[in-house]
Amino acid sequence: NADIAAGNGDKSTGPQPAVAESASVRPVRVRPRPISEATPLVVDGVMYLPTAYNTVVALEPETGREIWKYKVNNAQPAMRGVSYRPGDKLSPPEILFGTTDGRLICLNAKTGKPVPGFSKEGELNLKTGVADKYPDALYSVSSSPVIHKNLVMVGAQIQEIPSQGPAGDVRAWDVHTGKLVWTFHTVP
């Protein structure tokens, strides 16, 4: 049939109803899937990683058995990973990570509990001092912190538009107390 070859369908069955005539069409909302781009960290036979479901976990790498799980309230942990600090005579081994709402969290690597001596019960508000004038602006951490000796260094993901907003400075804090040690202003 020339009509079928031309892409006009089979005319012998008569006209086909339009979609709107044949069924009630409702828009379907598709929720975006949570994502994780984390590189797991394995230290002394334990795997540490953030998940796409607002948690950081410690697992047995061979079996996947959960050792501990820490729930991040009201935000997601940085999607690219966590950092490990072996500890010293002042503190236990630690897992440090940023969050999508601008916090730096320090956990005991053995128990998954917040380290009480670090800032306020293991949690530091990174917005303080850089986002005071812009409390609703984006200030997020997407990558794992860098640890060098007794410093933990963090950058931030900030808004591009509008141009007025929190500073995206790289800053370093004392890993024992959470006190600010230095700031590198990326834009003068």
PDB file of N, CA and C in Angstrom, residues 98-136:
ATOM      1  N   GLY A  98      31.929  17.859  54.167  1.00  0.00           N
ATOM      2  CA  GLY A  98      31.053  19.021  54.083  1.00  0.00           C
ATOM      3  C   GLY A  98      29.650  18.592  53.710  1.00  0.00           C
ATOM      4  N   THR A  99      28.725  19.555  53.766  1.00  0.00           N
ATOM      5  CA  THR A  99      27.331  19.272  53.436  1.00  0.00           C
ATOM      6  C   THR A  99      26.804  20.288  52.431  1.00  0.00           C
ATOM      7  N   THR A 100      25.658  19.966  51.846  1.00  0.00           N
ATOM      8  CA  THR A 100      25.048  20.843  50.853  1.00  0.00           C
ATOM      9  C   THR A 100      24.456  22.107  51.462  1.00  0.00           C
ATOM     10  N   ASP A 101      24.367  22.174  52.788  1.00  0.00           N
ATOM     11  CA  ASP A 101      23.880  23.399  53.419  1.00  0.00           C
ATOM     12  C   ASP A 101      24.991  24.155  54.147  1.00  0.00           C
ATOM     13  N   GLY A 102      26.258  23.872  53.800  1.00  0.00           N
ATOM     14  CA  GLY A 102      27.377  24.661  54.288  1.00  0.00           C
ATOM     15  C   GLY A 102      27.860  24.326  55.689  1.00  0.00           C
ATOM     16  N   ARG A 103      27.919  23.050  56.020  1.00  0.00           N
ATOM     17  CA  ARG A 103      28.490  22.637  57.302  1.00  0.00           C
ATOM     18  C   ARG A 103      29.687  21.731  57.067  1.00  0.00           C
ATOM     19  N   LEU A 104      30.567  21.675  58.056  1.00  0.00           N
ATOM     20  CA  LEU A 104      31.674  20.731  58.070  1.00  0.00           C
ATOM     21  C   LEU A 104      31.443  19.848  59.290  1.00  0.00           C
ATOM     22  N   ILE A 105      31.368  18.541  59.068  1.00  0.00           N
ATOM     23  CA  ILE A 105      31.069  17.602  60.143  1.00  0.00           C
ATOM     24  C   ILE A 105      32.275  16.700  60.371  1.00  0.00           C
ATOM     25  N   CYS A 106      32.571  16.477  61.646  1.00  0.00           N
ATOM     26  CA  CYS A 106      33.705  15.654  62.060  1.00  0.00           C
ATOM     27  C   CYS A 106      33.167  14.486  62.888  1.00  0.00           C
ATOM     28  N   LEU A 107      33.388  13.249  62.389  1.00  0.00           N
ATOM     29  CA  LEU A 107      32.905  12.044  63.068  1.00  0.00           C
ATOM     30  C   LEU A 107      34.067  11.193  63.553  1.00  0.00           C
ATOM     31  N   ASN A 108      33.846  10.489  64.643  1.00  0.00           N
ATOM     32  CA  ASN A 108      34.791   9.487  65.107  1.00  0.00           C
ATOM     33  C   ASN A 108      34.751   8.344  64.092  1.00  0.00           C
ATOM     34  N   ALA A 109      35.894   8.006  63.502  1.00  0.00           N
ATOM     35  CA  ALA A 109      35.940   6.995  62.436  1.00  0.00           C
ATOM     36  C   ALA A 109      35.555   5.607  62.940  1.00  0.00           C
ATOM     37  N   LYS A 110      35.717   5.335  64.219  1.00  0.00           N
ATOM     38  CA  LYS A 110      35.394   4.014  64.765  1.00  0.00           C
ATOM     39  C   LYS A 110      33.911   3.867  65.087  1.00  0.00           C
ATOM     40  N   THR A 111      33.277   4.967  65.558  1.00  0.00           N
ATOM     41  CA  THR A 111      31.899   4.874  66.045  1.00  0.00           C
ATOM     42  C   THR A 111      30.864   5.560  65.152  1.00  0.00           C
ATOM     43  N   GLY A 112      31.296   6.519  64.326  1.00  0.00           N
ATOM     44  CA  GLY A 112      30.354   7.287  63.515  1.00  0.00           C
ATOM     45  C   GLY A 112      29.649   8.380  64.298  1.00  0.00           C
ATOM     46  N   LYS A 113      30.086   8.645  65.504  1.00  0.00           N
ATOM     47  CA  LYS A 113      29.489   9.694  66.348  1.00  0.00           C
ATOM     48  C   LYS A 113      30.256  11.005  66.158  1.00  0.00           C
ATOM     49  N   PRO A 114      29.563  12.158  66.264  1.00  0.00           N
ATOM     50  CA  PRO A 114      30.252  13.455  66.167  1.00  0.00           C
ATOM     51  C   PRO A 114      31.340  13.586  67.235  1.00  0.00           C
ATOM     52  N   VAL A 115      32.440  14.228  66.860  1.00  0.00           N
ATOM     53  CA  VAL A 115      33.548  14.458  67.785  1.00  0.00           C
ATOM     54  C   VAL A 115      33.228  15.720  68.585  1.00  0.00           C
ATOM     55  N   PRO A 116      33.002  15.608  69.904  1.00  0.00           N
ATOM     56  CA  PRO A 116      32.522  16.744  70.694  1.00  0.00           C
ATOM     57  C   PRO A 116      33.459  17.947  70.756  1.00  0.00           C
ATOM     58  N   GLY A 117      34.751  17.791  70.709  1.00  0.00           N
ATOM     59  CA  GLY A 117      35.657  18.932  70.815  1.00  0.00           C
ATOM     60  C   GLY A 117      35.767  19.773  69.551  1.00  0.00           C
ATOM     61  N   PHE A 118      35.251  19.252  68.436  1.00  0.00           N
ATOM     62  CA  PHE A 118      35.343  19.976  67.170  1.00  0.00           C
ATOM     63  C   PHE A 118      34.149  20.911  67.031  1.00  0.00           C
ATOM     64  N   SER A 119      34.396  22.225  67.091  1.00  0.00           N
ATOM     65  CA  SER A 119      33.380  23.261  66.972  1.00  0.00           C
ATOM     66  C   SER A 119      32.235  23.009  67.946  1.00  0.00           C
ATOM     67  N   LYS A 120      31.011  22.925  67.432  1.00  0.00           N
ATOM     68  CA  LYS A 120      29.850  22.678  68.294  1.00  0.00           C
ATOM     69  C   LYS A 120      29.417  21.227  68.140  1.00  0.00           C
ATOM     70  N   GLU A 121      29.905  20.401  69.029  1.00  0.00           N
ATOM     71  CA  GLU A 121      29.551  18.978  69.035  1.00  0.00           C
ATOM     72  C   GLU A 121      29.781  18.295  67.691  1.00  0.00           C
ATOM     73  N   GLY A 122      30.941  18.577  67.085  1.00  0.00           N
ATOM     74  CA  GLY A 122      31.320  17.898  65.847  1.00  0.00           C
ATOM     75  C   GLY A 122      30.814  18.539  64.567  1.00  0.00           C
ATOM     76  N   GLU A 123      30.206  19.715  64.671  1.00  0.00           N
ATOM     77  CA  GLU A 123      29.614  20.371  63.503  1.00  0.00           C
ATOM     78  C   GLU A 123      30.000  21.845  63.460  1.00  0.00           C
ATOM     79  N   LEU A 124      30.525  22.284  62.308  1.00  0.00           N
ATOM     80  CA  LEU A 124      30.959  23.670  62.109  1.00  0.00           C
ATOM     81  C   LEU A 124      30.120  24.310  61.018  1.00  0.00           C
ATOM     82  N   ASN A 125      29.570  25.487  61.293  1.00  0.00           N
ATOM     83  CA  ASN A 125      28.808  26.247  60.293  1.00  0.00           C
ATOM     84  C   ASN A 125      29.804  27.022  59.429  1.00  0.00           C
ATOM     85  N   LEU A 126      29.981  26.598  58.184  1.00  0.00           N
ATOM     86  CA  LEU A 126      30.940  27.244  57.282  1.00  0.00           C
ATOM     87  C   LEU A 126      30.457  28.589  56.750  1.00  0.00           C
ATOM     88  N   LYS A 127      29.186  28.879  56.881  1.00  0.00           N
ATOM     89  CA  LYS A 127      28.642  30.146  56.371  1.00  0.00           C
ATOM     90  C   LYS A 127      29.040  31.335  57.238  1.00  0.00           C
ATOM     91  N   THR A 128      29.340  31.074  58.502  1.00  0.00           N
ATOM     92  CA  THR A 128      29.686  32.149  59.425  1.00  0.00           C
ATOM     93  C   THR A 128      30.890  32.938  58.904  1.00  0.00           C
ATOM     94  N   GLY A 129      30.697  34.244  58.801  1.00  0.00           N
ATOM     95  CA  GLY A 129      31.774  35.121  58.356  1.00  0.00           C
ATOM     96  C   GLY A 129      31.830  35.364  56.856  1.00  0.00           C
ATOM     97  N   VAL A 130      31.184  34.524  56.061  1.00  0.00           N
ATOM     98  CA  VAL A 130      31.211  34.734  54.607  1.00  0.00           C
ATOM     99  C   VAL A 130      29.821  34.887  54.004  1.00  0.00           C
ATOM    100  N   ALA A 131      28.801  34.417  54.698  1.00  0.00           N
ATOM    101  CA  ALA A 131      27.442  34.483  54.145  1.00  0.00           C
ATOM    102  C   ALA A 131      26.478  35.203  55.086  1.00  0.00           C
ATOM    103  N   ASP A 132      27.022  35.948  56.041  1.00  0.00           N
ATOM    104  CA  ASP A 132      26.172  36.623  57.028  1.00  0.00           C
ATOM    105  C   ASP A 132      25.147  37.553  56.375  1.00  0.00           C
ATOM    106  N   LYS A 133      25.551  38.249  55.317  1.00  0.00           N
ATOM    107  CA  LYS A 133      24.647  39.185  54.631  1.00  0.00           C
ATOM    108  C   LYS A 133      23.722  38.478  53.631  1.00  0.00           C
ATOM    109  N   TYR A 134      23.977  37.199  53.381  1.00  0.00           N
ATOM    110  CA  TYR A 134      23.221  36.451  52.368  1.00  0.00           C
ATOM    111  C   TYR A 134      22.767  35.104  52.957  1.00  0.00           C
ATOM    112  N   PRO A 135      21.914  35.115  53.962  1.00  0.00           N
ATOM    113  CA  PRO A 135      21.554  33.858  54.648  1.00  0.00           C
ATOM    114  C   PRO A 135      20.834  32.836  53.768  1.00  0.00           C
ATOM    115  N   ASP A 136      20.188  33.267  52.693  1.00  0.00           N
ATOM    116  CA  ASP A 136      19.453  32.331  51.840  1.00  0.00           C
ATOM    117  C   ASP A 136      20.195  31.960  50.559  1.00  0.00           C
TER     118      ASP A 136
END
